[in-house]
XYZ file of C-alpha atoms in Angstrom:
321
model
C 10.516 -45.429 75.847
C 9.688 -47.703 73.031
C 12.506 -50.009 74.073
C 10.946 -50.215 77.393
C 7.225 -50.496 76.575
C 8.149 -53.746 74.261
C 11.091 -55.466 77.012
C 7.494 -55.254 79.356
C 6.353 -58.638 80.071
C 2.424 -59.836 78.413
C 3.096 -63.600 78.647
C 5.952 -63.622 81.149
C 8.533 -65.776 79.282
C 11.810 -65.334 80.729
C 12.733 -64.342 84.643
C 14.620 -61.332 83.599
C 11.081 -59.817 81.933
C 9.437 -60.453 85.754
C 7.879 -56.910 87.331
C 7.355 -56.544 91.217
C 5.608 -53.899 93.461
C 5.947 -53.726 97.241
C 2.304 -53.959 98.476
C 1.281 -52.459 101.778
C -0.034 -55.470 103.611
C -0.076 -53.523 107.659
C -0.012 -50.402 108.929
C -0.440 -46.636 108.255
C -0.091 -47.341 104.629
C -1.787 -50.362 103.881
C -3.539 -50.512 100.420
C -0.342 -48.342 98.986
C 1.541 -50.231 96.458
C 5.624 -48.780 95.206
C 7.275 -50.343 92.322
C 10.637 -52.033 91.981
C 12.135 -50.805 88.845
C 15.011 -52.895 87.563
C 18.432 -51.183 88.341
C 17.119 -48.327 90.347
C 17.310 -48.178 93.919
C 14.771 -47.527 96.576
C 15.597 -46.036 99.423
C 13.321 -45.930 102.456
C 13.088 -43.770 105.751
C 11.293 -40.692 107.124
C 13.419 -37.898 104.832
C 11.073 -36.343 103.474
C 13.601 -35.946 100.139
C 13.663 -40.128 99.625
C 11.901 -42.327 97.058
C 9.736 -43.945 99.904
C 9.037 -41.881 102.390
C 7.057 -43.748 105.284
C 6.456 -41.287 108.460
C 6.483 -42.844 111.620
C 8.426 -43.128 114.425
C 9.933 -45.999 114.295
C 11.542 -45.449 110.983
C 14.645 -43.910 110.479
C 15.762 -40.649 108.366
C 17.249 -43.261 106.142
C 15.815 -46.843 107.057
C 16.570 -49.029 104.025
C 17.601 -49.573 100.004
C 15.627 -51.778 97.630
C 17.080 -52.448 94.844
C 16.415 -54.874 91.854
C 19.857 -56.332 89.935
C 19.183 -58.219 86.917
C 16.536 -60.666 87.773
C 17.771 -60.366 91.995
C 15.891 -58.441 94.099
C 18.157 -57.360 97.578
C 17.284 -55.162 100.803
C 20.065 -53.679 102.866
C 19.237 -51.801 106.001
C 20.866 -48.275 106.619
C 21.748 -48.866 110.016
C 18.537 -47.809 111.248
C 17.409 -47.713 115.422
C 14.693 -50.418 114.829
C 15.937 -52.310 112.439
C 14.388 -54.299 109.478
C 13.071 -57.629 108.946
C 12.085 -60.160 106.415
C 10.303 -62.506 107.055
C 10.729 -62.233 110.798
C 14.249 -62.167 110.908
C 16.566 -59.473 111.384
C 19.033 -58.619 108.839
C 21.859 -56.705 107.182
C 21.401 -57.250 103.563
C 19.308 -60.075 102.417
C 17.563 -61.025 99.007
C 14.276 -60.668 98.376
C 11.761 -63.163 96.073
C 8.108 -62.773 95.580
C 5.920 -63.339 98.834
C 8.281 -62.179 100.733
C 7.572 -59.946 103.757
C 9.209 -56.943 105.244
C 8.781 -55.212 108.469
C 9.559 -51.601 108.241
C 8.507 -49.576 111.299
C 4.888 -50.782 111.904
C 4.461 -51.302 108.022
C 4.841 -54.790 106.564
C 5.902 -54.425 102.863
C 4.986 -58.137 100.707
C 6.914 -58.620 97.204
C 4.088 -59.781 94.362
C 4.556 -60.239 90.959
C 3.317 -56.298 89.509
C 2.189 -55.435 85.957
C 3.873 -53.516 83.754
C 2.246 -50.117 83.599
C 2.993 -50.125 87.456
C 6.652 -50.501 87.014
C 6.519 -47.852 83.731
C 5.349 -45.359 87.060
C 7.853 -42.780 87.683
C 9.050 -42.932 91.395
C 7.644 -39.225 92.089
C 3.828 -40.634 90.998
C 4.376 -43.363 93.405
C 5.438 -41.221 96.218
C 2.533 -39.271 95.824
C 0.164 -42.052 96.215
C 1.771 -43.456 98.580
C 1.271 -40.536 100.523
C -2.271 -40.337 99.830
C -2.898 -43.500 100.963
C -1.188 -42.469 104.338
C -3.069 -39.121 104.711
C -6.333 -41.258 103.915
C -5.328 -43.491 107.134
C -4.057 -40.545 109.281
C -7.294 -41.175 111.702
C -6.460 -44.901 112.531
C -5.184 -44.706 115.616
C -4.071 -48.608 115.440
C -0.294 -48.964 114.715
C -0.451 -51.994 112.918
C -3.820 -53.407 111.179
C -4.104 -56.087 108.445
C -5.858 -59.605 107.681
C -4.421 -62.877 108.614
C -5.306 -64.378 105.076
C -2.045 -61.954 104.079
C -0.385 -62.079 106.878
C -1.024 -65.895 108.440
C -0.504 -65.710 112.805
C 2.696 -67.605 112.926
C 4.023 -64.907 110.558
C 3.093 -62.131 112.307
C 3.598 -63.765 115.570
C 7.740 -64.435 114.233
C 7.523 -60.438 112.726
C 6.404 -59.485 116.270
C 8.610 -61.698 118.211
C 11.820 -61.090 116.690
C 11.430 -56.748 116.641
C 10.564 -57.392 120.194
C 7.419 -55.798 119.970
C 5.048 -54.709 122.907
C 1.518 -54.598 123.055
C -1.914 -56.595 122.447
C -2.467 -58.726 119.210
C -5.922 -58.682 118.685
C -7.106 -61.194 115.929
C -11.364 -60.816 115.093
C -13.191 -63.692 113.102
C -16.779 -63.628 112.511
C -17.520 -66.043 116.238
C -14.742 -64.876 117.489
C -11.952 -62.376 119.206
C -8.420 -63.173 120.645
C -5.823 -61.441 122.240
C -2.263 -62.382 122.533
C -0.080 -60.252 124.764
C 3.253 -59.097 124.019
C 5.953 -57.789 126.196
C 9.459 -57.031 124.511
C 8.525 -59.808 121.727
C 7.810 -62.455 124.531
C 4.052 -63.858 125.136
C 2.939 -63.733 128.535
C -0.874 -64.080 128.475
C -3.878 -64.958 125.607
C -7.514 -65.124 125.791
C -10.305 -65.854 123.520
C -13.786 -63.913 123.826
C -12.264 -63.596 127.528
C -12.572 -66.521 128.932
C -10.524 -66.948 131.838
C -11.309 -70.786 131.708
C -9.317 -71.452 128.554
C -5.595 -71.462 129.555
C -3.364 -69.079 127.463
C -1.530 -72.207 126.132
C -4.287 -73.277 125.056
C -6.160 -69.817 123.304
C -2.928 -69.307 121.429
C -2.361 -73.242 119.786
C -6.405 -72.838 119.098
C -5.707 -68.999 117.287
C -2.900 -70.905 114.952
C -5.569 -72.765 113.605
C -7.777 -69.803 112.363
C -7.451 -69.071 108.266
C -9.654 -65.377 107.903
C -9.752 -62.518 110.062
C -8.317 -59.410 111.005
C -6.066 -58.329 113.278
C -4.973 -55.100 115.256
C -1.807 -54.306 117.382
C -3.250 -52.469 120.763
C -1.098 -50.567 123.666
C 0.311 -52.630 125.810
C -2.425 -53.575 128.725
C -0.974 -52.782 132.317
C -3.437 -55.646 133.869
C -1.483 -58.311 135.799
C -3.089 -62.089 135.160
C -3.291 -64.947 137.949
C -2.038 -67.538 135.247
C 0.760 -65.388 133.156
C 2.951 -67.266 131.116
C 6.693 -66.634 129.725
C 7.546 -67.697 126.463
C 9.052 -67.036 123.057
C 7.139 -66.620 120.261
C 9.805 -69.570 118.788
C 8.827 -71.920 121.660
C 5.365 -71.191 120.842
C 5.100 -71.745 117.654
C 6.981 -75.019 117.302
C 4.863 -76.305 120.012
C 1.786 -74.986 118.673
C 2.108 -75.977 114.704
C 2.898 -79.603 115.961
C 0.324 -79.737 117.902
C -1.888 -78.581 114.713
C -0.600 -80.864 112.714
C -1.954 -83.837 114.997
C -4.933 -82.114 115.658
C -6.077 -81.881 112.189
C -5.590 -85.505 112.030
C -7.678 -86.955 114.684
C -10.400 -83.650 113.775
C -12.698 -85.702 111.391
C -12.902 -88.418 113.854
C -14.086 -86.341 116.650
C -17.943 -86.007 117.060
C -19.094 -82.258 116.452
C -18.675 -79.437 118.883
C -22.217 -78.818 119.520
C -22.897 -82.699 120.505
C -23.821 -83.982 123.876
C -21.533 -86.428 125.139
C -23.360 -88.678 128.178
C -21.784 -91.202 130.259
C -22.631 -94.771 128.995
C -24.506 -96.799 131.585
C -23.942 -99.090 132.244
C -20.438 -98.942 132.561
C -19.262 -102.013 130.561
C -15.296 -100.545 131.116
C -13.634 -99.875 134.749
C -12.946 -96.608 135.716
C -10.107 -97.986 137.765
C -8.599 -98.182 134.242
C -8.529 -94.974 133.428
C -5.813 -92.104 134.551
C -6.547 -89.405 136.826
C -6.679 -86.864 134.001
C -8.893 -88.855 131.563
C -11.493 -89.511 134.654
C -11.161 -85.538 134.535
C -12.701 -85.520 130.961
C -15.646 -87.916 132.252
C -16.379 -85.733 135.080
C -16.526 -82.662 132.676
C -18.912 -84.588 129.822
C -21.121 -85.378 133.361
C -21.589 -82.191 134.073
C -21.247 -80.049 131.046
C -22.442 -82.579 128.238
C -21.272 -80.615 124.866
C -17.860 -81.399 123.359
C -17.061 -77.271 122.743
C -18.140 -77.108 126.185
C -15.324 -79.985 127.217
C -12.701 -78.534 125.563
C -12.953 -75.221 126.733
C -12.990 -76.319 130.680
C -10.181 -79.138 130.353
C -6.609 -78.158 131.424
C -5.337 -80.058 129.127
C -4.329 -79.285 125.628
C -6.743 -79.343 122.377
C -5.170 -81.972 121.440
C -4.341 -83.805 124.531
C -8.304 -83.517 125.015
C -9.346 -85.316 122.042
C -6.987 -87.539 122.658
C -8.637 -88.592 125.934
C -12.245 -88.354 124.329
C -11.164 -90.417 121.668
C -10.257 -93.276 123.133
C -12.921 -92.931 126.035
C -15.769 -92.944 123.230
C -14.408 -95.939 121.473
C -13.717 -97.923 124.779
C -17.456 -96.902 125.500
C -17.203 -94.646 128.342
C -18.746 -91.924 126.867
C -21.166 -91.854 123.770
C -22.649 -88.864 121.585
C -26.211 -88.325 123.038
């Protein structure tokens, strides 16, 4: 015991020394935290006679091993129904490193560096809180509930995509609530604060760029849209991070969201010069006036949008009021 007490790491000075804990990020047993004790496997499922006993559903009798080699960490699923995931992708038997996340049933598992004393805990003291932490939660009638400053939405978007999940991803800020819809993994409708007026395209790429809030996976909502959409999460994403990328480019350039935009008169540019979609923009500054107010009722893209205010600001179409 002494052996043990002095091999555990105070200043951290060599990667076989290194302690982890799987930390409940989502679901029934958020908050709960298990060790990872170095050549001692975990195994995972709904038995109730495992080391980690998670009961759900969706996990398996036996689900999954964890086990710590040396200074390697590695995850091998048991040939369960629904599978396991890390990092969004399905696998077999993959290695593990700290950050790392792991979709279990509706529970996402992250690797972090753990102290000592944690690690020291026998497996039967962390079963037990483990459970606690799940009969604490037993109420919540969410399946899947965490914050997007753990969990960022492209993350959990990949997580949901790739175990084909169904249902409504709700993300809440402080201004703000959206909803992405899921069906079998693919999106097929988003919203934000319901307005019908934002395209879904459009909520979605303007969700990626959110940093703090929390989010909820809802039933699946039987309401048929007018403007439904079919795409993978995959599709999505790429799409939507290069479109953030831009964005937050041209953002410090673009006047702020409560300013009035007015039409400059006179006109000292044609408006034969312009393109249909950019004479679009004009006609929504003309009869909306505030930039928020521009971007939410343009078809177009974010992006695409500033874009076209941009350059009709500095060729003096339009000016902040």
């Amino acid at each position: 015991m002494n052996d043990t007490a002095q091999k555990a790491p105070t200043t951290g000075s060599g990667p076989r020394t290194r302690t982890f804990v799987l930390r409940f990020i989502s679901g029934k047993y958020q908050g709960g935290e298990f060790p990872i004790v170095p050549e001692k496997q975990i195994i995972v499922g709904r038995s109730s006679d495992l080391d980690m006993v998670l009961v759900e559903d969706m996990v398996s009798r036996k689900h999954a091993r964890i086990a710590m080699q040396s200074d390697q960490i590695w995850i091998e699923d048991l040939g369960s129904t629904n599978g396991t995931f890390v990092n969004g992708e399905k696998i077999k038997r993959a290695r593990l490193k700290e950050g790392d996340r792991v979709l279990i049933g509706t529970s996402i598992l992250k690797v972090i560096a753990g102290g000592a004393e944690m690690v020291q805990e026998s497996t039967d003291a962390a079963k037990r809180k483990l459970e606690n932490v799940g009969e604490q939660r037993k109420t919540n009638t969410r399946t899947m509930s965490g914050s997007i400053e753990e969990v960022p939405l492209p993350d959990l978007l990949q997580l949901f995509g790739t175990s084909k999940k169904s249902g409504v991803l709700a993300i809440r800020t402080e201004d703000d609530i959206g909803r992405i819809f899921l069906r079998k993994g693919s999106i097929y409708y988003a919203t934000i604060n319901d307005l019908d007026e934002v395209p879904p395209m459009k909520s979605i790429f303007r969700m990626l760029t959110w940093q703090k809030g929390l989010f909820d996976l809802e039933p699946p909502d039987e309401r048929q849209f007018p403007n439904e959409i079919d795409c993978s999460v995959q599709e999505v994403l790429m799409e939507g991070l290069r479109q953030l990328d831009e964005f937050n480019e041209l953002r410090n350039d673009l006047p702020d969201l409560n300013t009035r935009l007015i039409i400059n008169i006179p006109l000292a540019a044609q408006l034969r010069d312009l393109k249909p979609e950019e004479l679009d923009i004009i006609q929504l500054a003309h009869n909306y006036g505030h930039v928020e107010t521009v971007l939410n009722k343009a078809q177009s893209t974010d992006l695409e949008t500033v874009q076209m205010l941009q350059k009709l600001l500095k060729s003096g179409y339009l000016r902040p009021e």
